[in-house]
Coordinates of C-alpha atoms in Angstrom, one line a residue:
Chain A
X1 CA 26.4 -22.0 -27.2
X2 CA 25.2 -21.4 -23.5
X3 CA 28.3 -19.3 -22.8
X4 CA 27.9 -17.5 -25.7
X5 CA 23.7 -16.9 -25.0
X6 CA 24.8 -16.1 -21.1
X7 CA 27.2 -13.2 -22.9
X8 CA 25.0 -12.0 -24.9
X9 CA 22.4 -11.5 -22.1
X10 CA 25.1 -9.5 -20.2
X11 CA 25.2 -7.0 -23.3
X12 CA 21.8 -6.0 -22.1
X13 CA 23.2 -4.4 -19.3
X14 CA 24.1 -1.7 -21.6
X15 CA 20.5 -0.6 -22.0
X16 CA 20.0 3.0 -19.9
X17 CA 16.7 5.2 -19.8
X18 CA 16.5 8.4 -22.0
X19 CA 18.5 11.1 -19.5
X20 CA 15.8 13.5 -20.4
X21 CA 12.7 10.9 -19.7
X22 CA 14.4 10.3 -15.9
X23 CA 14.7 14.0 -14.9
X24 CA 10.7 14.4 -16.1
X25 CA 9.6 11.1 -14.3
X26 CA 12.1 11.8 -11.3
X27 CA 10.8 15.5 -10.7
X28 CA 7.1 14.4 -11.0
X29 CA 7.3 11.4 -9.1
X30 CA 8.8 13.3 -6.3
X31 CA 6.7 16.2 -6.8
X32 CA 3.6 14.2 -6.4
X33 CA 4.6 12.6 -2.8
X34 CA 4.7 16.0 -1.7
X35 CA 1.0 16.7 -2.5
X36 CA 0.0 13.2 -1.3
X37 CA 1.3 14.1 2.0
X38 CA 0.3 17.9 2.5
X39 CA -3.6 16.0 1.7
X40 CA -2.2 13.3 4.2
X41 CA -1.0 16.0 7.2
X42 CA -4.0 18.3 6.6
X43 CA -6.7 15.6 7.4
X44 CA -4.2 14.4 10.0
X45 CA -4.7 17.9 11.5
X46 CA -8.6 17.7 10.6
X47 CA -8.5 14.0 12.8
X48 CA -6.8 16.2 15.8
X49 CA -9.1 19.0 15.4
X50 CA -12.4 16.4 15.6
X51 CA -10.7 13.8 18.4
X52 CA -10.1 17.2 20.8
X53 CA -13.7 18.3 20.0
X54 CA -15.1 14.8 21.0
X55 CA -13.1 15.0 24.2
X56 CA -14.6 18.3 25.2
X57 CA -17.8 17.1 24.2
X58 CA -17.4 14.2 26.5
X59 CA -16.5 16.4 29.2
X60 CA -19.8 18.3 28.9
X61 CA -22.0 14.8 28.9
X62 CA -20.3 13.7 32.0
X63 CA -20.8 17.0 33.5
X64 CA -24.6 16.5 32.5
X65 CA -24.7 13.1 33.7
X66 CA -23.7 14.2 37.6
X67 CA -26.4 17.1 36.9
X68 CA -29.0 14.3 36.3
X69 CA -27.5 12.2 39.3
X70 CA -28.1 15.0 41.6
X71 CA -31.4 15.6 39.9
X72 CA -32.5 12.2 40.5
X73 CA -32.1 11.9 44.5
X74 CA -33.6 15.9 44.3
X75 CA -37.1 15.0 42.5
X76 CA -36.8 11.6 43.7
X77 CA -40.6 11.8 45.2
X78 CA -41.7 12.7 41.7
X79 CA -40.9 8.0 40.9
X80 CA -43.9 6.8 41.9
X81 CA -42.9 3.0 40.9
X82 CA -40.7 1.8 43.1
X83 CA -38.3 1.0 40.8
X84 CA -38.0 3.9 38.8
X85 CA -35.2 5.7 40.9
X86 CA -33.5 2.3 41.1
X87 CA -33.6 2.1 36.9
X88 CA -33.3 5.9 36.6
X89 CA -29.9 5.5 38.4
X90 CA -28.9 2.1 36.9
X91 CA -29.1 4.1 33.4
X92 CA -27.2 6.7 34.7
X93 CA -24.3 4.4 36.3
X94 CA -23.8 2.7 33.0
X95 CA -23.8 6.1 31.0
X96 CA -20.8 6.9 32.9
X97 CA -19.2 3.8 32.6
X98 CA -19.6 4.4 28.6
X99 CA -18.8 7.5 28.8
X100 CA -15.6 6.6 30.7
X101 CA -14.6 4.2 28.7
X102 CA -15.3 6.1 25.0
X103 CA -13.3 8.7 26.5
X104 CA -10.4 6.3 27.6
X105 CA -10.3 4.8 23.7
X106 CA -10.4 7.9 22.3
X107 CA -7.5 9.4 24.4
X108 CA -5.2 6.3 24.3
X109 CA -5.9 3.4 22.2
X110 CA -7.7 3.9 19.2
X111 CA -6.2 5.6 16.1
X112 CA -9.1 8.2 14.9
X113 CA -9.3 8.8 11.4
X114 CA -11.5 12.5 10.1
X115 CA -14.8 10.4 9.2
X116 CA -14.9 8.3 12.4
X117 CA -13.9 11.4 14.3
X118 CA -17.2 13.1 12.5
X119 CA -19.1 10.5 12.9
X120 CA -18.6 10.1 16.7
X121 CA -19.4 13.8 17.1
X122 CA -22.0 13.6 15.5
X123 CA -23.4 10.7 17.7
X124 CA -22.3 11.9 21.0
X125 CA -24.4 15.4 20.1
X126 CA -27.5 13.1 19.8
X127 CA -26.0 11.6 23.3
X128 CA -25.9 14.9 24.9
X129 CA -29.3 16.5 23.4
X130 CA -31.1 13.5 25.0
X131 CA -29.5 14.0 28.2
X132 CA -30.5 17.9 28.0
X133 CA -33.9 17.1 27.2
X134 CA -33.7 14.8 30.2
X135 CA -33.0 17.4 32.3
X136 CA -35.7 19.3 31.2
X137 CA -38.1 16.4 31.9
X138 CA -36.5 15.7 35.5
X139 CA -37.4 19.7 36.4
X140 CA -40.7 19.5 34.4
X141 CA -41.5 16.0 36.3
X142 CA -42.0 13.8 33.5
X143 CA -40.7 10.7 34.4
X144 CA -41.4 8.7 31.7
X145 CA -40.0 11.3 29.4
X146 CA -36.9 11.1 31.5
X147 CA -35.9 7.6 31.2
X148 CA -37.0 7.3 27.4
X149 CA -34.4 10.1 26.6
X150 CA -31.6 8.6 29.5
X151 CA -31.9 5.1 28.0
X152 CA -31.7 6.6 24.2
X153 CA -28.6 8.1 25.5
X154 CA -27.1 5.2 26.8
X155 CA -27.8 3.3 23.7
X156 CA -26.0 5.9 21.7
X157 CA -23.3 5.8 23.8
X158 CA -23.4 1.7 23.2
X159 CA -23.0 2.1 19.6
X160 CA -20.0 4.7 20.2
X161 CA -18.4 2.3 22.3
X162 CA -19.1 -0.7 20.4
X163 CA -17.8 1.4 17.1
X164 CA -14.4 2.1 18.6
X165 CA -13.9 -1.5 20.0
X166 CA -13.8 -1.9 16.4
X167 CA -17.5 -3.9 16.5
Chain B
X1 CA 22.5 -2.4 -2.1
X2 CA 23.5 1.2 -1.9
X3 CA 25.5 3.4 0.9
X4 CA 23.3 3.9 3.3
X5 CA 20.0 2.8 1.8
X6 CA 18.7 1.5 5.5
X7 CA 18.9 5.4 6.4
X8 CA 18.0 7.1 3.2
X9 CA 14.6 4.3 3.4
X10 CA 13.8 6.0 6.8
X11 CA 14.1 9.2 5.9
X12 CA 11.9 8.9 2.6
X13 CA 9.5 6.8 5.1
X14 CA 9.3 10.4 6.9
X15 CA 8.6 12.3 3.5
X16 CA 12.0 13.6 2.9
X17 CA 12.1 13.4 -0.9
X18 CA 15.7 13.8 -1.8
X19 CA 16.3 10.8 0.1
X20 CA 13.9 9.0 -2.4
X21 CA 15.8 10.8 -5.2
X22 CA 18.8 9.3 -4.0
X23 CA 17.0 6.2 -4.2
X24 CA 15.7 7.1 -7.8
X25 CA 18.9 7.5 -9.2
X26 CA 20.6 4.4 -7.8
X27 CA 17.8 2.3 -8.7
X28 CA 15.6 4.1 -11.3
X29 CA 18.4 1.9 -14.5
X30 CA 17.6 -0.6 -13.8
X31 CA 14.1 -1.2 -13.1
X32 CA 14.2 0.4 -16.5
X33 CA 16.4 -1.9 -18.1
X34 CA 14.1 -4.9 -16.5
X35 CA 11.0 -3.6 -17.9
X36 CA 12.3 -2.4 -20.4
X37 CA 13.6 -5.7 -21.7
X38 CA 10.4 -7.7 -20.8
X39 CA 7.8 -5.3 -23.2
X40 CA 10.5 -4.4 -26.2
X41 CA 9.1 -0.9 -26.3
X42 CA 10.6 2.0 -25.0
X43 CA 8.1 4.8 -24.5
X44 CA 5.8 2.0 -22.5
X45 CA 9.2 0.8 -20.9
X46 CA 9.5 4.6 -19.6
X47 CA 5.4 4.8 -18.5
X48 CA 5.7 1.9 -16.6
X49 CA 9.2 2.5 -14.8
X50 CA 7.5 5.7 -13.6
X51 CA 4.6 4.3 -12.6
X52 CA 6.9 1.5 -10.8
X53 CA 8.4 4.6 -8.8
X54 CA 5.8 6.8 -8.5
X55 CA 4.1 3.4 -6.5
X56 CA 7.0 3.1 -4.8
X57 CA 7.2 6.6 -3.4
X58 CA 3.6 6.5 -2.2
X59 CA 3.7 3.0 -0.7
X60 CA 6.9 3.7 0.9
X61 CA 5.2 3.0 4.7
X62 CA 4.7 -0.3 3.6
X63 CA 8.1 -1.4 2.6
X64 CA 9.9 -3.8 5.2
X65 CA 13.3 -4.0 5.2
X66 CA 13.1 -6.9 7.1
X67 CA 15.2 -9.7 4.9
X68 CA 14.0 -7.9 1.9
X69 CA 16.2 -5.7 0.2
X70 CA 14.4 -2.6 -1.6
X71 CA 15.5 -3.9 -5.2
X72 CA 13.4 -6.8 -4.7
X73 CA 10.3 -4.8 -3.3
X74 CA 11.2 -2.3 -6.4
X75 CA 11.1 -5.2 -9.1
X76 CA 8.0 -7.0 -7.3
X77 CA 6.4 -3.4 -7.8
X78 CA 7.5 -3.6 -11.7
X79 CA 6.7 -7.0 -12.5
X80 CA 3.2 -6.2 -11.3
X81 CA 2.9 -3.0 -13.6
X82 CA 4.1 -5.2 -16.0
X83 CA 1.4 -7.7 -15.8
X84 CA -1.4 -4.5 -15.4
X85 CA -0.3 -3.7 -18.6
X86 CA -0.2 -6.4 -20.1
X87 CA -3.6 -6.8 -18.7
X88 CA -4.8 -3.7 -20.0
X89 CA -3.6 -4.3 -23.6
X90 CA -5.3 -7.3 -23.3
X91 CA -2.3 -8.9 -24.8
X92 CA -1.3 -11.6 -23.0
X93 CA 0.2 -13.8 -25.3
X94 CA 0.3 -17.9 -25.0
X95 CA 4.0 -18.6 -25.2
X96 CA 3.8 -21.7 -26.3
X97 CA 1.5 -21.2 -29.0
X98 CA 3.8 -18.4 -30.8
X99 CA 4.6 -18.9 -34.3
X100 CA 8.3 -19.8 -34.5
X101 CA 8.6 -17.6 -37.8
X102 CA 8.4 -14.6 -35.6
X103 CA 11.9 -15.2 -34.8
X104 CA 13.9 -14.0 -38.0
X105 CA 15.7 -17.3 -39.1
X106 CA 19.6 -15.0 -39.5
X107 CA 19.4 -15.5 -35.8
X108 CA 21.2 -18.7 -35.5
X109 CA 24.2 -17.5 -37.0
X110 CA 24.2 -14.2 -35.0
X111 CA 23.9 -16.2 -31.7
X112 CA 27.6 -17.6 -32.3
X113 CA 28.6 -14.0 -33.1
X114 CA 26.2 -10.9 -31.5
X115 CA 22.5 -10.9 -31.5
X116 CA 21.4 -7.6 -31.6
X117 CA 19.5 -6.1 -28.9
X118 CA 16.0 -6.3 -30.3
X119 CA 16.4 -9.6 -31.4
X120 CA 17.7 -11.0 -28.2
X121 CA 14.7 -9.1 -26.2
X122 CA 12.3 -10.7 -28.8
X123 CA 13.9 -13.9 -28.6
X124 CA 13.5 -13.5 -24.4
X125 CA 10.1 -12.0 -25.0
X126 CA 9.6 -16.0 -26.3
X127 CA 9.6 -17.3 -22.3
X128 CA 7.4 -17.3 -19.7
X129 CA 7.0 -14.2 -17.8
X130 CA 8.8 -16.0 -14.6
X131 CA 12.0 -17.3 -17.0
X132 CA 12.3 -13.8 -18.3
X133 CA 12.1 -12.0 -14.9
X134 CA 15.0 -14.6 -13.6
X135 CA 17.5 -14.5 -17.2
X136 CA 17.2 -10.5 -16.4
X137 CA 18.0 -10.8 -13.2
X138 CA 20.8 -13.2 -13.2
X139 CA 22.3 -12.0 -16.1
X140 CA 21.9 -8.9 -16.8
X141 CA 21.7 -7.5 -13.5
X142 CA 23.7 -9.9 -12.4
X143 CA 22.0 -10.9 -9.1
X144 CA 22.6 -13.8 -6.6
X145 CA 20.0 -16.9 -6.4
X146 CA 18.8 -15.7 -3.0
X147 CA 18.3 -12.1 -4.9
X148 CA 16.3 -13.1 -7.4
X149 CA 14.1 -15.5 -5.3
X150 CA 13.4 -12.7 -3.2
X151 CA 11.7 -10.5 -6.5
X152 CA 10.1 -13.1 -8.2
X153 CA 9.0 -14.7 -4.8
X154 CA 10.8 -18.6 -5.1
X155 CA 13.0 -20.3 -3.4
X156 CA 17.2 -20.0 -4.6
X157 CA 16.4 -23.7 -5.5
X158 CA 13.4 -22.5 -7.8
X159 CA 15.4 -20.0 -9.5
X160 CA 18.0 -22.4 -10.3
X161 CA 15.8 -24.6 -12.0
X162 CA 13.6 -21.7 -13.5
X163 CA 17.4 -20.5 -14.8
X164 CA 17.9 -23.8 -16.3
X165 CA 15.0 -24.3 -17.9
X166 CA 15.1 -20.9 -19.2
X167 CA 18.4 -21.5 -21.2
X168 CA 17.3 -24.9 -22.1
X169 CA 14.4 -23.6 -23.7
X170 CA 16.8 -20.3 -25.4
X171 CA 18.9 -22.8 -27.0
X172 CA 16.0 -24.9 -28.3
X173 CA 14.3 -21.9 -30.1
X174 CA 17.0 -20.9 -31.4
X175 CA 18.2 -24.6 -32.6
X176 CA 14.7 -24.9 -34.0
X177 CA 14.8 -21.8 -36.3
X178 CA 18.5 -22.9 -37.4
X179 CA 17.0 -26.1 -39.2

């Protein structure tokens, strides 16, 4: 009886799919891959477009940051505390560092998707306004001003980092 | 496996979608015939076979052939579809508890002659999901120990005894309706 049962299992074998059923599915499951990745390569594009944006962006906030250094020894009689300029320039040394490093993840290690991409942007604007504002503060002599927009700046520029190390 | 599946996998990894058609047509029977045979009903046998592929085509990136052929990543795809769907119908069915009268009682005496299709499936449809999947795949498709293992995720050793049980259990049913 089990010989006969394991024949009559093979007979199954004999069971095919409607022809015109497979040349529907076949043509719409293939046809729907292509969509899924046109939507995958155009926000691959959009994740390009963003990381070369942040890159350029992080040019310009380095280029601010030496502005500020060279600002600092310039007005350096406006720190009255002693330990202003020391601070002022400790701020400075570890925006750069940040900024180095931000723009060392973002070039080689970390895969970017579009909303981290936006995101960062977004983030590193606040970074720069703050430095531009700090700027204005060093010319106009505010020195409180100054560091209170440096150190919110260096904070953003935490989070950035501390975002791509994946924290 | 089929003629150069290793390269046709790459290329459909790289969105080339005739080399998934190729893969379609070798492959598309019997993942057909497998669900096909587990839910006895051919219209749901065809939504869930394109489901299984359409999956497949999107997840593609994920498969590794690494000691895994793609017919076992294919039925693993299927026997979860099945089990959503089963899910959804909210017809999971306690084997055990089935009313034997389901079977029709001529089926003794067709078992040393033909059982029909339907009958057989019905009769299959009896065992546990993990049974069915390895009588298919033994017997119909005709697959190796090792094969099967890899689709249903046991060891060759636990598909022997999953095979033998699986009879065992065949031959009581069908000893049962034939007092």
């Amino acid at each position: 009886m089990e010989d006969k049962l394991i024949q009559q299992l093979k007979t199954l074998r004999g069971i095919y799919p409607d022809r015109d059923f497979s040349a529907k599915s076949r043509g719409a499951v293939l046809s729907e891959r292509r969509k899924f990745r046109e939507t995958k390569s155009e926000l691959h594009g959009l994740a390009l477009f963003a990381k070369r944006q942040l890159i350029l962006s992080l040019a310009g906030s380095a280029v601010l940051i030496a502005g500020l250094v060279f600002g600092i020894s310039y007005f350096g009689q406006i720190f009255t505390r002693s330990n202003a300029v020391a601070r002022a320039n400790q701020i400075n040394d570890s925006i750069q560092v940040k900024l180095d490093e931000i723009r060392y993840f973002i070039e080689n290690e970390t895969p970017i998707d579009v909303q981290t991409a936006i995101r960062l942007n977004v983030l590193l604007s606040e970074a720069k306004k703050n430095l531009e504002q700090a700027a204005s503060s060093l010319k106009e002599q505010e020195v409180n001003e100054f560091l209170t927009k440096i150190r919110s700046s260096q904070e953003i520029l935490m989070k950035m980092n501390d975002d791509l190390n994946g924290k | 496996m089929i003629d150069g599946e290793k390269n046709l996998i790459e290329r459909a990894k790289n969105g080339e979608s005739q080399a998934f058609g190729i893969l379609y047509d070798a492959y598309q029977p019997q993942i057909y015939r497998f669900v096909y045979i587990k839910v006895s009903h051919k219209e749901e046998a065809e939504d869930i076979t394109h489901q299984v592929f359409l999956n497949a085509w999107r997840k593609i990136d994920e498969y590794d052939e690494r000691g895994f052929p793609f017919s076992s990543w294919l039925y693993r795809i299927a026997r979860n579809q099945v089990i959503d769907h089963y899910r959804a119908k909210k017809e999971v069915v306690e084997i055990d508890i089935l009313e034997e009268t389901e079977l029709e009682l001529d089926i003794v005496e067709e078992a040393d002659t033909k059982i029909a299709t339907e009958k057989l499936m019905a009769l299959i449809g009896k065992l546990s999901p993990v049974e069915q999947d390895v009588l298919i795949l033994r017997f119909v498709e005709e697959k190796t120990h090792e094969e099967v293992g890899k689709a249903v995720g046991k060891t060759p050793l636990a598909v022997r005894l999953i095979q033998h049980r699986a009879i065992k259990r065949l031959k009581n049913i069908l000893e049962k309706n034939g007092r």
